[in-house]
């Protein structure tokens, strides 16, 4: 349920060292990589979204480093519910089960109600 996103074409690079185990698994993630980055290996990737249409639309990642999701973020409600049962609260202590699904990333988007 993570977001790996930034200013460069490939925000993640993996390299195996033959002297150590190389185990990883990305599940329900937005990853900023080029389209040629292969995420088809089901031993390592499940429900991966990549490409410019999956910009997570953080509130203000560059000026004030606010990585909360904007109202138009495609990352809303895209998380795997299994992880929200293991980690029911986001980084601010917000419950991840407040709407139709957990959001990707560290913050659960809480819609503000009008008074």
Backbone as CSV, one residue per row, in Angstrom:
resi,resn,N_x,N_y,N_z,CA_x,CA_y,CA_z,C_x,C_y,C_z
1,UNK,0.828,-1.199,0.000,0.000,0.000,0.000,0.864,1.251,0.000
2,UNK,1.919,1.243,-0.765,2.844,2.380,-0.715,2.832,3.192,-2.000
3,UNK,3.411,4.374,-1.884,3.598,5.259,-3.026,5.080,5.571,-3.108
4,UNK,5.677,5.286,-4.245,7.075,5.635,-4.504,7.039,6.553,-5.714
5,UNK,7.173,7.851,-5.476,6.929,8.822,-6.537,7.830,10.027,-6.353
6,UNK,8.284,10.615,-7.449,9.150,11.782,-7.356,9.394,12.425,-8.699
7,UNK,10.536,13.093,-8.833,10.853,13.897,-10.013,11.628,13.177,-11.111
8,UNK,12.103,11.976,-10.849,12.899,11.302,-11.877,12.096,10.148,-12.490
9,UNK,12.497,9.734,-13.671,11.734,8.731,-14.420,11.625,7.401,-13.682
10,UNK,12.704,6.962,-13.058,12.695,5.728,-12.271,13.044,6.064,-10.831
11,UNK,12.035,6.094,-9.978,12.243,6.430,-8.571,12.703,5.234,-7.751
12,UNK,12.777,4.094,-8.371,13.236,2.903,-7.659,14.182,2.137,-8.577
13,UNK,15.213,1.607,-7.983,16.156,0.787,-8.734,16.511,-0.398,-7.854
14,UNK,16.442,-1.571,-8.410,16.715,-2.787,-7.659,17.971,-3.435,-8.208
15,UNK,18.827,-3.880,-7.306,20.056,-4.543,-7.722,20.374,-5.699,-6.801
16,UNK,20.573,-6.845,-7.374,20.833,-8.055,-6.596,22.318,-8.208,-6.326
17,UNK,22.623,-8.583,-5.090,23.973,-8.921,-4.673,23.979,-10.430,-4.447
18,UNK,24.837,-11.146,-5.125,24.840,-12.606,-5.021,25.207,-13.118,-3.634
19,UNK,25.727,-12.265,-2.776,26.134,-12.688,-1.438,25.009,-12.602,-0.415
20,UNK,23.839,-12.096,-0.806,22.744,-11.934,0.149,21.416,-12.293,-0.516
21,UNK,20.438,-12.608,0.327,19.096,-12.882,-0.187,18.516,-11.610,-0.796
22,UNK,17.704,-11.773,-1.813,17.109,-10.628,-2.504,15.603,-10.851,-2.582
23,UNK,14.936,-10.609,-1.467,13.507,-10.849,-1.361,12.766,-9.526,-1.270
24,UNK,11.775,-9.338,-2.119,10.933,-8.144,-2.052,9.584,-8.459,-2.677
25,UNK,8.566,-7.725,-2.229,7.225,-7.882,-2.777,6.486,-6.566,-2.629
26,UNK,6.075,-5.995,-3.741,5.293,-4.764,-3.759,3.845,-5.137,-4.062
27,UNK,2.937,-4.728,-3.185,1.527,-5.060,-3.337,0.693,-3.791,-3.210
28,UNK,-0.156,-3.530,-4.183,-1.018,-2.344,-4.197,-0.178,-1.080,-4.018
29,UNK,0.604,-0.746,-5.032,1.521,0.397,-4.959,1.468,1.233,-6.229
30,UNK,1.635,2.540,-6.053,1.933,3.430,-7.168,3.441,3.609,-7.161
31,UNK,4.081,3.301,-8.286,5.537,3.400,-8.377,5.894,4.235,-9.607
32,UNK,6.682,5.277,-9.400,7.137,6.130,-10.499,8.308,5.449,-11.190
33,UNK,7.994,4.769,-12.291,9.008,4.117,-13.118,8.601,4.275,-14.579
34,UNK,9.559,4.086,-15.463,9.254,4.119,-16.889,8.420,2.897,-17.260
35,UNK,7.695,3.010,-18.340,6.843,1.901,-18.782,7.631,0.632,-19.064
36,UNK,8.914,0.765,-19.359,9.741,-0.407,-19.647,10.134,-1.173,-18.381
37,UNK,9.922,-0.591,-17.198,10.210,-1.272,-15.932,9.219,-2.426,-15.801
38,UNK,9.719,-3.646,-15.721,8.889,-4.842,-15.732,8.324,-5.132,-14.345
39,UNK,7.005,-5.055,-14.225,6.337,-5.392,-12.967,5.418,-6.605,-13.144
40,UNK,5.708,-7.444,-14.125,4.836,-8.585,-14.413,5.139,-9.826,-13.574
41,UNK,6.277,-9.864,-12.891,6.641,-11.028,-12.092,5.786,-11.060,-10.823
42,UNK,4.836,-11.993,-10.765,3.898,-12.076,-9.638,4.570,-12.496,-8.328
43,UNK,5.819,-12.964,-8.388,6.554,-13.256,-7.155,7.010,-11.975,-6.467
44,UNK,7.031,-10.866,-7.209,7.533,-9.602,-6.674,6.540,-8.450,-6.738
45,UNK,5.511,-8.553,-7.589,4.593,-7.427,-7.795,3.145,-7.904,-7.874
46,UNK,2.253,-7.156,-7.224,0.821,-7.408,-7.312,0.094,-6.064,-7.289
47,UNK,-0.754,-5.836,-8.262,-1.514,-4.584,-8.356,-0.609,-3.367,-8.273
48,UNK,0.210,-3.202,-9.296,1.133,-2.069,-9.397,0.586,-1.094,-10.433
49,UNK,0.557,0.188,-10.061,0.127,1.237,-10.974,1.324,2.118,-11.257
50,UNK,1.582,2.356,-12.542,2.717,3.176,-12.941,2.309,4.016,-14.140
51,UNK,3.028,5.092,-14.362,2.727,5.983,-15.472,2.180,7.308,-14.979
52,UNK,2.212,8.300,-15.840,1.835,9.657,-15.441,0.380,9.769,-15.011
53,UNK,-0.488,8.889,-15.498,-1.892,8.959,-15.077,-2.079,8.561,-13.614
54,UNK,-1.040,7.996,-13.019,-1.102,7.613,-11.612,-0.282,8.539,-10.722
55,UNK,-0.127,9.788,-11.116,0.470,10.784,-10.225,-0.396,10.810,-8.970
56,UNK,0.174,10.588,-7.782,-0.645,10.487,-6.581,-1.301,11.799,-6.155
57,UNK,-0.887,12.906,-6.743,-1.467,14.214,-6.435,-1.416,14.517,-4.934
58,UNK,-0.192,14.613,-4.431,0.001,15.039,-3.046,-0.414,16.500,-2.908
59,UNK,-0.772,16.917,-1.708,-1.217,18.290,-1.465,-0.124,19.295,-1.808
60,UNK,1.084,19.126,-1.264,2.178,20.078,-1.528,3.523,19.408,-1.253
61,UNK,3.968,18.522,-2.148,5.181,17.755,-1.872,6.483,18.532,-2.013
62,UNK,6.483,19.653,-2.733,7.749,20.315,-3.054,8.049,21.541,-2.201
63,UNK,7.060,22.322,-1.861,7.293,23.530,-1.062,7.279,23.205,0.434
64,UNK,6.174,22.632,0.885,5.994,22.392,2.319,6.063,20.917,2.699
65,UNK,6.358,20.053,1.737,6.521,18.610,1.979,5.280,17.985,2.620
66,UNK,4.128,18.328,2.086,2.870,17.761,2.571,2.494,16.621,1.625
67,UNK,2.632,15.408,2.112,2.404,14.227,1.283,1.027,13.611,1.501
68,UNK,0.113,14.399,2.036,-1.270,13.954,2.139,-1.881,13.978,0.742
69,UNK,-2.906,13.176,0.527,-3.516,13.061,-0.790,-4.504,14.189,-1.050
70,UNK,-4.450,14.726,-2.260,-5.401,15.719,-2.717,-6.746,15.034,-2.994
71,UNK,-7.797,15.823,-3.109,-9.123,15.252,-3.363,-9.198,14.488,-4.680
72,UNK,-8.350,14.826,-5.652,-8.376,14.169,-6.964,-7.371,13.025,-7.097
73,UNK,-6.765,12.619,-6.005,-5.728,11.593,-6.056,-6.282,10.231,-6.482
74,UNK,-5.606,9.564,-7.425,-6.015,8.204,-7.789,-5.663,7.182,-6.708
75,UNK,-4.898,7.580,-5.702,-4.468,6.656,-4.649,-5.540,6.447,-3.578
76,UNK,-6.609,7.234,-3.634,-7.672,7.091,-2.638,-8.374,5.746,-2.801
77,UNK,-8.534,5.065,-1.695,-9.297,3.810,-1.622,-8.723,2.680,-2.477
78,UNK,-7.459,2.767,-2.896,-6.852,1.731,-3.747,-6.047,0.701,-2.956
79,UNK,-5.958,0.842,-1.645,-5.125,-0.043,-0.849,-5.736,-1.418,-0.631
80,UNK,-4.888,-2.349,-0.258,-5.306,-3.701,0.084,-5.799,-3.684,1.527
81,UNK,-7.035,-4.101,1.748,-7.624,-4.051,3.086,-6.909,-4.948,4.086
82,UNK,-6.200,-5.955,3.617,-5.440,-6.819,4.529,-4.450,-5.990,5.336
83,UNK,-3.793,-5.033,4.681,-2.801,-4.215,5.373,-3.446,-3.222,6.332
84,UNK,-4.660,-2.792,6.036,-5.316,-1.860,6.954,-5.776,-2.563,8.225
85,UNK,-5.949,-3.879,8.182,-6.249,-4.590,9.422,-4.981,-4.771,10.257
86,UNK,-3.846,-4.927,9.587,-2.574,-5.049,10.308,-2.103,-3.690,10.826
87,UNK,-2.358,-2.637,10.050,-1.952,-1.274,10.394,-3.176,-0.373,10.240
88,UNK,-4.088,-0.386,11.234,-5.370,0.310,11.079,-5.278,1.837,11.109
89,UNK,-4.172,2.383,11.583,-4.042,3.836,11.687,-2.969,4.350,10.739
90,UNK,-3.200,5.543,10.198,-2.184,6.149,9.342,-1.144,6.862,10.203
91,UNK,-0.243,7.594,9.584,0.866,8.242,10.278,0.404,9.319,11.269
92,UNK,-0.814,9.848,11.059,-1.376,10.865,11.951,-2.349,10.275,12.971
93,UNK,-2.500,8.961,12.956,-3.414,8.315,13.888,-4.849,8.223,13.392
94,UNK,-5.071,8.507,12.104,-6.412,8.412,11.513,-6.724,6.957,11.171
95,UNK,-7.955,6.564,11.432,-8.402,5.222,11.097,-8.457,5.065,9.576
96,UNK,-7.942,3.972,9.058,-7.943,3.730,7.608,-9.258,3.123,7.111
97,UNK,-10.152,2.769,8.022,-11.428,2.160,7.636,-12.583,3.154,7.703
98,UNK,-12.354,4.406,7.321,-13.391,5.432,7.439,-14.218,5.599,6.167
99,UNK,-13.787,4.991,5.068,-14.525,5.130,3.815,-14.501,3.799,3.066
100,UNK,-14.596,3.836,1.767,-14.760,2.591,1.006,-13.500,1.747,0.867
101,UNK,-12.365,2.230,1.347,-11.144,1.437,1.307,-9.949,2.227,1.789
102,UNK,-8.882,1.535,2.197,-7.687,2.255,2.643,-6.991,2.927,1.463
103,UNK,-6.419,4.087,1.730,-5.667,4.813,0.711,-4.243,4.288,0.648
104,UNK,-3.609,4.458,-0.500,-2.183,4.164,-0.614,-1.407,5.275,0.076
105,UNK,-0.227,4.954,0.571,0.631,5.958,1.181,0.476,6.033,2.689
106,UNK,1.172,6.984,3.271,1.238,7.122,4.725,-0.005,7.762,5.331
107,UNK,-0.783,8.494,4.514,-1.917,9.261,5.028,-3.237,8.773,4.446
108,UNK,-4.225,8.628,5.314,-5.587,8.350,4.871,-6.267,9.685,4.586
109,UNK,-6.822,9.826,3.397,-7.519,11.062,3.029,-8.843,11.114,3.780
110,UNK,-8.995,12.149,4.605,-10.233,12.361,5.350,-10.926,13.569,4.736
111,UNK,-12.080,13.345,4.137,-12.822,14.456,3.543,-13.372,15.336,4.656
112,UNK,-13.188,16.623,4.485,-13.696,17.577,5.469,-15.184,17.793,5.214
113,UNK,-15.957,17.790,6.285,-17.393,18.015,6.150,-17.681,19.503,6.235
114,UNK,-18.646,19.939,5.438,-19.030,21.351,5.449,-19.915,21.616,6.650
115,UNK,-19.708,22.774,7.265,-20.519,23.136,8.440,-21.667,24.010,8.035
